[in-house]
Amino acid sequence: MTIIDRVGPDSDVTVRSGVPLLPPGDPFCAAPPGVELLAPGEVVRSRPVELGLFGVVRQRITAWQLLYRTCDLDGAPEVAVTTVLMPWGADPRQARPLVSFQCAIDAVAPQCFPSYALRHGAATIGSIAPLELPIVAMALRQGWAVSVPDHEGLGGRFGAAREPGYRALDGIRAALGFAPLGLGAATPVALWGYSGGGLATTWAAELAEEYAPELTIVGAAAGSPVGDPAAAFVRLNGGWFAGFPAAFVAGLRRAYPELDAVLHDHLDERYRALLGEAERRSTFALLLRFARRDVTRHLRDGMAGLLAEPALRRILADIEPGTRAPAAPLLVVQGVHDEVIAVADIDAHVERYRAAGATVHYLRVRRGAHLPLEFLAVPVILDWLTDRFAARPVTRGTTTIASIARTPTTVRTHLDFLTLVAQMLGGRPVRGKRSE
């Protein structure tokens, strides 16, 4: 059975009004009857969309959104949205690779989902995805197509095991089958993401061989991919980034209903109310609201008592990545002195992959804070993905360097990046470098 509903600009209320609706309240996101009969990645409906830099400056990037069939962590069918992009003026008859870029959503509120936050007219204050749009544009500059999935799903299930991988992989399937992109089953595909997007990228890389073996995934680049979510929760608690653990718990209790009873038994009413706030706040607003807040002040039996709960221990074991080896090679980039993600957690994550047989090039960088490193790493990741698309030999091993931004090649790419940002601020077309 096939359910296809193409939604064009004349019938899409969110396009006609010029003001996007928040998912999942957007009618475009509604699951049709019989969605369980669709194949994973099958497109339910599509629409052209207009992107905006920080929601304000219209972008000349060709873009559509696809609603497609995917599944949750237990395999139950559901729908998700991916935003698919092409360079402005690109000829779909020309072959090109596809990059699945997993944004660092790092919140559960729908205003942070890229399907909303990347659109013109969106209220983007406090969301990370708009900051990453120029990085996506750099991939478009290479002439590549890009899929940007809402990898937390319509429910904002931040931190759930496997789900981000299913949604990213099914988003790739949807993009490959979407005729206006001109892609096909043999199109080479790469994965890319940083921080929470890096974690989603590793889930997709781990699951690809089993869940989507027909995809030609040539590599995955994951920056600061969390490594050990449970350790990050404990370490960030009470610090300037305590909003991340709060968002994590808010997302996990949506994915694992048994967590609610644990939280009710251990947390006081005040912190449970704050978790309700976390469900509505954007990423940076969360960080401001929860800065220096210590959850142990709200725990009846302390952190040890909470972590001893069997239900919570099962959840924390489930959400740790690295238990299976991705078939495709990986590039992992991590700051040695990262103030958000501990390098020891990523060291251990990489070692789990290597022990399982994965091919990993691990780049440890001594200089660079968490957020700046995402941008500083762009030249290295672009070069690495270019090599994967060209089927060049893969480098493996661990390299620790002082800085990622010192070579002439990286400096030129950073200058190109700044030029591109200026062009985007002026609303100029984002075209592929090669002739279309």
PDB file of N, CA, C and O in Angstrom, residues 368-434:
ATOM      1  N   GLY A 368      40.571  24.810  21.530  1.00  0.00           N
ATOM      2  CA  GLY A 368      39.235  24.977  20.969  1.00  0.00           C
ATOM      3  C   GLY A 368      38.164  24.572  21.951  1.00  0.00           C
ATOM      4  O   GLY A 368      38.116  23.418  22.395  1.00  0.00           O
ATOM      5  N   ALA A 369      37.309  25.534  22.322  1.00  0.00           N
ATOM      6  CA  ALA A 369      36.181  25.239  23.197  1.00  0.00           C
ATOM      7  C   ALA A 369      35.113  24.482  22.411  1.00  0.00           C
ATOM      8  O   ALA A 369      35.202  24.317  21.186  1.00  0.00           O
ATOM      9  N   HIS A 370      34.074  24.039  23.108  1.00  0.00           N
ATOM     10  CA  HIS A 370      33.102  23.114  22.518  1.00  0.00           C
ATOM     11  C   HIS A 370      32.442  23.686  21.264  1.00  0.00           C
ATOM     12  O   HIS A 370      32.533  23.081  20.182  1.00  0.00           O
ATOM     13  N   LEU A 371      31.766  24.822  21.382  1.00  0.00           N
ATOM     14  CA  LEU A 371      31.047  25.358  20.225  1.00  0.00           C
ATOM     15  C   LEU A 371      31.983  25.849  19.130  1.00  0.00           C
ATOM     16  O   LEU A 371      31.772  25.528  17.947  1.00  0.00           O
ATOM     17  N   PRO A 372      33.043  26.604  19.435  1.00  0.00           N
ATOM     18  CA  PRO A 372      33.938  27.028  18.348  1.00  0.00           C
ATOM     19  C   PRO A 372      34.545  25.873  17.571  1.00  0.00           C
ATOM     20  O   PRO A 372      34.773  25.987  16.359  1.00  0.00           O
ATOM     21  N   LEU A 373      34.797  24.746  18.247  1.00  0.00           N
ATOM     22  CA  LEU A 373      35.436  23.634  17.553  1.00  0.00           C
ATOM     23  C   LEU A 373      34.555  23.091  16.428  1.00  0.00           C
ATOM     24  O   LEU A 373      35.072  22.588  15.426  1.00  0.00           O
ATOM     25  N   GLU A 374      33.237  23.206  16.556  1.00  0.00           N
ATOM     26  CA  GLU A 374      32.373  22.745  15.470  1.00  0.00           C
ATOM     27  C   GLU A 374      32.696  23.480  14.171  1.00  0.00           C
ATOM     28  O   GLU A 374      32.740  22.873  13.095  1.00  0.00           O
ATOM     29  N   PHE A 375      32.942  24.776  14.282  1.00  0.00           N
ATOM     30  CA  PHE A 375      33.239  25.579  13.091  1.00  0.00           C
ATOM     31  C   PHE A 375      34.699  25.427  12.668  1.00  0.00           C
ATOM     32  O   PHE A 375      35.001  25.387  11.472  1.00  0.00           O
ATOM     33  N   LEU A 376      35.584  25.333  13.640  1.00  0.00           N
ATOM     34  CA  LEU A 376      36.995  25.155  13.314  1.00  0.00           C
ATOM     35  C   LEU A 376      37.244  23.833  12.589  1.00  0.00           C
ATOM     36  O   LEU A 376      38.176  23.723  11.776  1.00  0.00           O
ATOM     37  N   ALA A 377      36.427  22.819  12.861  1.00  0.00           N
ATOM     38  CA  ALA A 377      36.626  21.497  12.267  1.00  0.00           C
ATOM     39  C   ALA A 377      36.064  21.376  10.861  1.00  0.00           C
ATOM     40  O   ALA A 377      36.308  20.358  10.194  1.00  0.00           O
ATOM     41  N   VAL A 378      35.333  22.376  10.386  1.00  0.00           N
ATOM     42  CA  VAL A 378      34.677  22.267   9.079  1.00  0.00           C
ATOM     43  C   VAL A 378      35.656  21.926   7.953  1.00  0.00           C
ATOM     44  O   VAL A 378      35.386  21.021   7.143  1.00  0.00           O
ATOM     45  N   PRO A 379      36.818  22.602   7.827  1.00  0.00           N
ATOM     46  CA  PRO A 379      37.728  22.255   6.719  1.00  0.00           C
ATOM     47  C   PRO A 379      38.193  20.803   6.756  1.00  0.00           C
ATOM     48  O   PRO A 379      38.245  20.134   5.721  1.00  0.00           O
ATOM     49  N   VAL A 380      38.537  20.320   7.949  1.00  0.00           N
ATOM     50  CA  VAL A 380      39.010  18.946   8.083  1.00  0.00           C
ATOM     51  C   VAL A 380      37.918  17.955   7.688  1.00  0.00           C
ATOM     52  O   VAL A 380      38.159  16.973   6.970  1.00  0.00           O
ATOM     53  N   ILE A 381      36.693  18.218   8.145  1.00  0.00           N
ATOM     54  CA  ILE A 381      35.594  17.300   7.844  1.00  0.00           C
ATOM     55  C   ILE A 381      35.235  17.351   6.361  1.00  0.00           C
ATOM     56  O   ILE A 381      35.002  16.297   5.733  1.00  0.00           O
ATOM     57  N   LEU A 382      35.204  18.532   5.773  1.00  0.00           N
ATOM     58  CA  LEU A 382      34.928  18.630   4.337  1.00  0.00           C
ATOM     59  C   LEU A 382      35.952  17.846   3.528  1.00  0.00           C
ATOM     60  O   LEU A 382      35.602  17.109   2.593  1.00  0.00           O
ATOM     61  N   ASP A 383      37.232  17.998   3.875  1.00  0.00           N
ATOM     62  CA  ASP A 383      38.274  17.266   3.154  1.00  0.00           C
ATOM     63  C   ASP A 383      38.115  15.757   3.336  1.00  0.00           C
ATOM     64  O   ASP A 383      38.286  14.978   2.385  1.00  0.00           O
ATOM     65  N   TRP A 384      37.799  15.348   4.566  1.00  0.00           N
ATOM     66  CA  TRP A 384      37.653  13.920   4.851  1.00  0.00           C
ATOM     67  C   TRP A 384      36.468  13.338   4.079  1.00  0.00           C
ATOM     68  O   TRP A 384      36.572  12.247   3.491  1.00  0.00           O
ATOM     69  N   LEU A 385      35.338  14.050   4.046  1.00  0.00           N
ATOM     70  CA  LEU A 385      34.173  13.564   3.311  1.00  0.00           C
ATOM     71  C   LEU A 385      34.450  13.541   1.811  1.00  0.00           C
ATOM     72  O   LEU A 385      34.010  12.626   1.102  1.00  0.00           O
ATOM     73  N   THR A 386      35.169  14.544   1.315  1.00  0.00           N
ATOM     74  CA  THR A 386      35.534  14.556  -0.098  1.00  0.00           C
ATOM     75  C   THR A 386      36.346  13.317  -0.452  1.00  0.00           C
ATOM     76  O   THR A 386      36.127  12.683  -1.498  1.00  0.00           O
ATOM     77  N   ASP A 387      37.272  12.945   0.417  1.00  0.00           N
ATOM     78  CA  ASP A 387      38.062  11.737   0.200  1.00  0.00           C
ATOM     79  C   ASP A 387      37.195  10.482   0.222  1.00  0.00           C
ATOM     80  O   ASP A 387      37.415   9.539  -0.551  1.00  0.00           O
ATOM     81  N   ARG A 388      36.203  10.453   1.088  1.00  0.00           N
ATOM     82  CA  ARG A 388      35.335   9.273   1.138  1.00  0.00           C
ATOM     83  C   ARG A 388      34.502   9.163  -0.150  1.00  0.00           C
ATOM     84  O   ARG A 388      34.322   8.065  -0.680  1.00  0.00           O
ATOM     85  N   PHE A 389      33.988  10.292  -0.624  1.00  0.00           N
ATOM     86  CA  PHE A 389      33.213  10.251  -1.868  1.00  0.00           C
ATOM     87  C   PHE A 389      34.088   9.861  -3.058  1.00  0.00           C
ATOM     88  O   PHE A 389      33.603   9.282  -4.032  1.00  0.00           O
ATOM     89  N   ALA A 390      35.373  10.176  -2.983  1.00  0.00           N
ATOM     90  CA  ALA A 390      36.308   9.829  -4.054  1.00  0.00           C
ATOM     91  C   ALA A 390      36.922   8.445  -3.869  1.00  0.00           C
ATOM     92  O   ALA A 390      37.765   8.027  -4.677  1.00  0.00           O
ATOM     93  N   ALA A 391      36.497   7.733  -2.827  1.00  0.00           N
ATOM     94  CA  ALA A 391      36.977   6.375  -2.543  1.00  0.00           C
ATOM     95  C   ALA A 391      38.488   6.310  -2.360  1.00  0.00           C
ATOM     96  O   ALA A 391      39.148   5.343  -2.751  1.00  0.00           O
ATOM     97  N   ARG A 392      39.059   7.345  -1.734  1.00  0.00           N
ATOM     98  CA  ARG A 392      40.492   7.341  -1.444  1.00  0.00           C
ATOM     99  C   ARG A 392      40.775   6.503  -0.197  1.00  0.00           C
ATOM    100  O   ARG A 392      39.878   6.255   0.607  1.00  0.00           O
ATOM    101  N   PRO A 393      42.016   6.076  -0.022  1.00  0.00           N
ATOM    102  CA  PRO A 393      42.340   5.252   1.148  1.00  0.00           C
ATOM    103  C   PRO A 393      41.996   5.956   2.462  1.00  0.00           C
ATOM    104  O   PRO A 393      42.099   7.183   2.579  1.00  0.00           O
ATOM    105  N   VAL A 394      41.610   5.162   3.441  1.00  0.00           N
ATOM    106  CA  VAL A 394      41.185   5.676   4.741  1.00  0.00           C
ATOM    107  C   VAL A 394      42.349   5.641   5.718  1.00  0.00           C
ATOM    108  O   VAL A 394      43.069   4.648   5.814  1.00  0.00           O
ATOM    109  N   THR A 395      42.538   6.743   6.435  1.00  0.00           N
ATOM    110  CA  THR A 395      43.525   6.800   7.511  1.00  0.00           C
ATOM    111  C   THR A 395      42.874   6.363   8.816  1.00  0.00           C
ATOM    112  O   THR A 395      41.744   6.741   9.108  1.00  0.00           O
ATOM    113  N   ARG A 396      43.580   5.567   9.583  1.00  0.00           N
ATOM    114  CA  ARG A 396      43.067   5.171  10.894  1.00  0.00           C
ATOM    115  C   ARG A 396      44.103   5.480  11.964  1.00  0.00           C
ATOM    116  O   ARG A 396      45.253   5.750  11.655  1.00  0.00           O
ATOM    117  N   GLY A 397      43.675   5.462  13.210  1.00  0.00           N
ATOM    118  CA  GLY A 397      44.579   5.770  14.309  1.00  0.00           C
ATOM    119  C   GLY A 397      44.142   7.031  15.038  1.00  0.00           C
ATOM    120  O   GLY A 397      43.145   7.673  14.694  1.00  0.00           O
ATOM    121  N   THR A 398      44.907   7.402  16.057  1.00  0.00           N
ATOM    122  CA  THR A 398      44.624   8.587  16.874  1.00  0.00           C
ATOM    123  C   THR A 398      45.725   9.619  16.668  1.00  0.00           C
ATOM    124  O   THR A 398      46.908   9.283  16.725  1.00  0.00           O
ATOM    125  N   THR A 399      45.311  10.856  16.440  1.00  0.00           N
ATOM    126  CA  THR A 399      46.252  11.961  16.287  1.00  0.00           C
ATOM    127  C   THR A 399      45.849  13.074  17.244  1.00  0.00           C
ATOM    128  O   THR A 399      44.683  13.490  17.256  1.00  0.00           O
ATOM    129  N   THR A 400      46.781  13.540  18.042  1.00  0.00           N
ATOM    130  CA  THR A 400      46.531  14.682  18.921  1.00  0.00           C
ATOM    131  C   THR A 400      47.328  15.862  18.409  1.00  0.00           C
ATOM    132  O   THR A 400      48.545  15.774  18.237  1.00  0.00           O
ATOM    133  N   ILE A 401      46.634  16.972  18.140  1.00  0.00           N
ATOM    134  CA  ILE A 401      47.281  18.157  17.583  1.00  0.00           C
ATOM    135  C   ILE A 401      46.981  19.366  18.457  1.00  0.00           C
ATOM    136  O   ILE A 401      46.009  19.382  19.216  1.00  0.00           O
ATOM    137  N   ALA A 402      47.830  20.383  18.338  1.00  0.00           N
ATOM    138  CA  ALA A 402      47.638  21.593  19.135  1.00  0.00           C
ATOM    139  C   ALA A 402      46.443  22.396  18.650  1.00  0.00           C
ATOM    140  O   ALA A 402      45.636  22.885  19.438  1.00  0.00           O
ATOM    141  N   SER A 403      46.321  22.550  17.337  1.00  0.00           N
ATOM    142  CA  SER A 403      45.259  23.376  16.767  1.00  0.00           C
ATOM    143  C   SER A 403      44.797  22.746  15.466  1.00  0.00           C
ATOM    144  O   SER A 403      45.575  22.107  14.756  1.00  0.00           O
ATOM    145  N   ILE A 404      43.532  22.942  15.145  1.00  0.00           N
ATOM    146  CA  ILE A 404      42.966  22.399  13.924  1.00  0.00           C
ATOM    147  C   ILE A 404      42.912  23.444  12.811  1.00  0.00           C
ATOM    148  O   ILE A 404      42.478  23.175  11.707  1.00  0.00           O
ATOM    149  N   ALA A 405      43.388  24.661  13.105  1.00  0.00           N
ATOM    150  CA  ALA A 405      43.150  25.776  12.188  1.00  0.00           C
ATOM    151  C   ALA A 405      44.419  26.478  11.728  1.00  0.00           C
ATOM    152  O   ALA A 405      44.402  27.669  11.431  1.00  0.00           O
ATOM    153  N   ARG A 406      45.534  25.752  11.638  1.00  0.00           N
ATOM    154  CA  ARG A 406      46.796  26.428  11.370  1.00  0.00           C
ATOM    155  C   ARG A 406      47.346  26.222   9.957  1.00  0.00           C
ATOM    156  O   ARG A 406      48.211  26.973   9.528  1.00  0.00           O
ATOM    157  N   THR A 407      46.913  25.195   9.252  1.00  0.00           N
ATOM    158  CA  THR A 407      47.500  24.939   7.939  1.00  0.00           C
ATOM    159  C   THR A 407      46.947  25.935   6.912  1.00  0.00           C
ATOM    160  O   THR A 407      45.829  26.446   7.076  1.00  0.00           O
ATOM    161  N   PRO A 408      47.689  26.202   5.840  1.00  0.00           N
ATOM    162  CA  PRO A 408      47.188  27.108   4.798  1.00  0.00           C
ATOM    163  C   PRO A 408      45.857  26.660   4.215  1.00  0.00           C
ATOM    164  O   PRO A 408      44.991  27.486   3.918  1.00  0.00           O
ATOM    165  N   THR A 409      45.678  25.342   4.075  1.00  0.00           N
ATOM    166  CA  THR A 409      44.424  24.839   3.500  1.00  0.00           C
ATOM    167  C   THR A 409      43.241  25.148   4.406  1.00  0.00           C
ATOM    168  O   THR A 409      42.190  25.609   3.944  1.00  0.00           O
ATOM    169  N   THR A 410      43.396  24.901   5.719  1.00  0.00           N
ATOM    170  CA  THR A 410      42.288  25.183   6.629  1.00  0.00           C
ATOM    171  C   THR A 410      42.016  26.670   6.733  1.00  0.00           C
ATOM    172  O   THR A 410      40.856  27.092   6.830  1.00  0.00           O
ATOM    173  N   VAL A 411      43.060  27.490   6.696  1.00  0.00           N
ATOM    174  CA  VAL A 411      42.867  28.944   6.736  1.00  0.00           C
ATOM    175  C   VAL A 411      42.077  29.407   5.519  1.00  0.00           C
ATOM    176  O   VAL A 411      41.148  30.220   5.630  1.00  0.00           O
ATOM    177  N   ARG A 412      42.409  28.869   4.339  1.00  0.00           N
ATOM    178  CA  ARG A 412      41.670  29.246   3.134  1.00  0.00           C
ATOM    179  C   ARG A 412      40.203  28.834   3.234  1.00  0.00           C
ATOM    180  O   ARG A 412      39.307  29.594   2.841  1.00  0.00           O
ATOM    181  N   THR A 413      39.964  27.637   3.777  1.00  0.00           N
ATOM    182  CA  THR A 413      38.572  27.181   3.908  1.00  0.00           C
ATOM    183  C   THR A 413      37.813  28.027   4.920  1.00  0.00           C
ATOM    184  O   THR A 413      36.630  28.339   4.722  1.00  0.00           O
ATOM    185  N   HIS A 414      38.476  28.429   6.010  1.00  0.00           N
ATOM    186  CA  HIS A 414      37.811  29.311   6.973  1.00  0.00           C
ATOM    187  C   HIS A 414      37.481  30.661   6.356  1.00  0.00           C
ATOM    188  O   HIS A 414      36.399  31.230   6.608  1.00  0.00           O
ATOM    189  N   LEU A 415      38.374  31.190   5.544  1.00  0.00           N
ATOM    190  CA  LEU A 415      38.088  32.453   4.855  1.00  0.00           C
ATOM    191  C   LEU A 415      36.932  32.268   3.876  1.00  0.00           C
ATOM    192  O   LEU A 415      36.068  33.153   3.748  1.00  0.00           O
ATOM    193  N   ASP A 416      36.906  31.129   3.196  1.00  0.00           N
ATOM    194  CA  ASP A 416      35.794  30.819   2.293  1.00  0.00           C
ATOM    195  C   ASP A 416      34.485  30.736   3.081  1.00  0.00           C
ATOM    196  O   ASP A 416      33.435  31.206   2.620  1.00  0.00           O
ATOM    197  N   PHE A 417      34.572  30.152   4.290  1.00  0.00           N
ATOM    198  CA  PHE A 417      33.383  30.039   5.137  1.00  0.00           C
ATOM    199  C   PHE A 417      32.869  31.435   5.526  1.00  0.00           C
ATOM    200  O   PHE A 417      31.660  31.711   5.450  1.00  0.00           O
ATOM    201  N   LEU A 418      33.775  32.307   5.944  1.00  0.00           N
ATOM    202  CA  LEU A 418      33.365  33.664   6.319  1.00  0.00           C
ATOM    203  C   LEU A 418      32.770  34.409   5.128  1.00  0.00           C
ATOM    204  O   LEU A 418      31.791  35.165   5.273  1.00  0.00           O
ATOM    205  N   THR A 419      33.346  34.196   3.950  1.00  0.00           N
ATOM    206  CA  THR A 419      32.795  34.821   2.739  1.00  0.00           C
ATOM    207  C   THR A 419      31.386  34.306   2.476  1.00  0.00           C
ATOM    208  O   THR A 419      30.478  35.082   2.124  1.00  0.00           O
ATOM    209  N   LEU A 420      31.199  33.006   2.653  1.00  0.00           N
ATOM    210  CA  LEU A 420      29.878  32.424   2.446  1.00  0.00           C
ATOM    211  C   LEU A 420      28.862  32.989   3.432  1.00  0.00           C
ATOM    212  O   LEU A 420      27.723  33.299   3.055  1.00  0.00           O
ATOM    213  N   VAL A 421      29.252  33.133   4.693  1.00  0.00           N
ATOM    214  CA  VAL A 421      28.338  33.717   5.682  1.00  0.00           C
ATOM    215  C   VAL A 421      27.932  35.125   5.266  1.00  0.00           C
ATOM    216  O   VAL A 421      26.747  35.503   5.359  1.00  0.00           O
ATOM    217  N   ALA A 422      28.891  35.916   4.782  1.00  0.00           N
ATOM    218  CA  ALA A 422      28.575  37.270   4.314  1.00  0.00           C
ATOM    219  C   ALA A 422      27.597  37.223   3.146  1.00  0.00           C
ATOM    220  O   ALA A 422      26.658  38.039   3.065  1.00  0.00           O
ATOM    221  N   GLN A 423      27.786  36.275   2.246  1.00  0.00           N
ATOM    222  CA  GLN A 423      26.876  36.141   1.110  1.00  0.00           C
ATOM    223  C   GLN A 423      25.476  35.746   1.586  1.00  0.00           C
ATOM    224  O   GLN A 423      24.470  36.254   1.066  1.00  0.00           O
ATOM    225  N   MET A 424      25.406  34.861   2.569  1.00  0.00           N
ATOM    226  CA  MET A 424      24.112  34.448   3.099  1.00  0.00           C
ATOM    227  C   MET A 424      23.414  35.601   3.805  1.00  0.00           C
ATOM    228  O   MET A 424      22.190  35.764   3.709  1.00  0.00           O
ATOM    229  N   LEU A 425      24.182  36.410   4.530  1.00  0.00           N
ATOM    230  CA  LEU A 425      23.596  37.590   5.181  1.00  0.00           C
ATOM    231  C   LEU A 425      23.026  38.559   4.160  1.00  0.00           C
ATOM    232  O   LEU A 425      22.069  39.295   4.447  1.00  0.00           O
ATOM    233  N   GLY A 426      23.610  38.573   2.967  1.00  0.00           N
ATOM    234  CA  GLY A 426      23.106  39.425   1.888  1.00  0.00           C
ATOM    235  C   GLY A 426      22.063  38.757   1.023  1.00  0.00           C
ATOM    236  O   GLY A 426      21.601  39.355   0.042  1.00  0.00           O
ATOM    237  N   GLY A 427      21.694  37.507   1.353  1.00  0.00           N
ATOM    238  CA  GLY A 427      20.673  36.811   0.590  1.00  0.00           C
ATOM    239  C   GLY A 427      21.117  36.372  -0.789  1.00  0.00           C
ATOM    240  O   GLY A 427      20.281  36.133  -1.673  1.00  0.00           O
ATOM    241  N   ARG A 428      22.427  36.234  -0.995  1.00  0.00           N
ATOM    242  CA  ARG A 428      22.923  35.825  -2.300  1.00  0.00           C
ATOM    243  C   ARG A 428      22.815  34.306  -2.467  1.00  0.00           C
ATOM    244  O   ARG A 428      22.781  33.565  -1.480  1.00  0.00           O
ATOM    245  N   PRO A 429      22.776  33.811  -3.696  1.00  0.00           N
ATOM    246  CA  PRO A 429      22.584  32.368  -3.920  1.00  0.00           C
ATOM    247  C   PRO A 429      23.737  31.536  -3.355  1.00  0.00           C
ATOM    248  O   PRO A 429      24.899  31.944  -3.424  1.00  0.00           O
ATOM    249  N   VAL A 430      23.399  30.391  -2.814  1.00  0.00           N
ATOM    250  CA  VAL A 430      24.399  29.409  -2.387  1.00  0.00           C
ATOM    251  C   VAL A 430      24.481  28.369  -3.501  1.00  0.00           C
ATOM    252  O   VAL A 430      23.612  27.499  -3.619  1.00  0.00           O
ATOM    253  N   ARG A 431      25.495  28.483  -4.334  1.00  0.00           N
ATOM    254  CA  ARG A 431      25.656  27.606  -5.489  1.00  0.00           C
ATOM    255  C   ARG A 431      26.776  26.606  -5.245  1.00  0.00           C
ATOM    256  O   ARG A 431      27.665  26.836  -4.448  1.00  0.00           O
ATOM    257  N   GLY A 432      26.727  25.502  -5.983  1.00  0.00           N
ATOM    258  CA  GLY A 432      27.824  24.562  -5.956  1.00  0.00           C
ATOM    259  C   GLY A 432      29.041  25.125  -6.667  1.00  0.00           C
ATOM    260  O   GLY A 432      28.908  25.908  -7.619  1.00  0.00           O
ATOM    261  N   LYS A 433      30.221  24.742  -6.221  1.00  0.00           N
ATOM    262  CA  LYS A 433      31.442  25.268  -6.821  1.00  0.00           C
ATOM    263  C   LYS A 433      31.607  24.785  -8.246  1.00  0.00           C
ATOM    264  O   LYS A 433      32.072  25.520  -9.115  1.00  0.00           O
ATOM    265  N   ARG A 434      31.258  23.537  -8.487  1.00  0.00           N
ATOM    266  CA  ARG A 434      31.430  23.014  -9.823  1.00  0.00           C
ATOM    267  C   ARG A 434      30.294  23.466 -10.721  1.00  0.00           C
ATOM    268  O   ARG A 434      29.227  23.881 -10.278  1.00  0.00           O
TER     269      ARG A 434
END
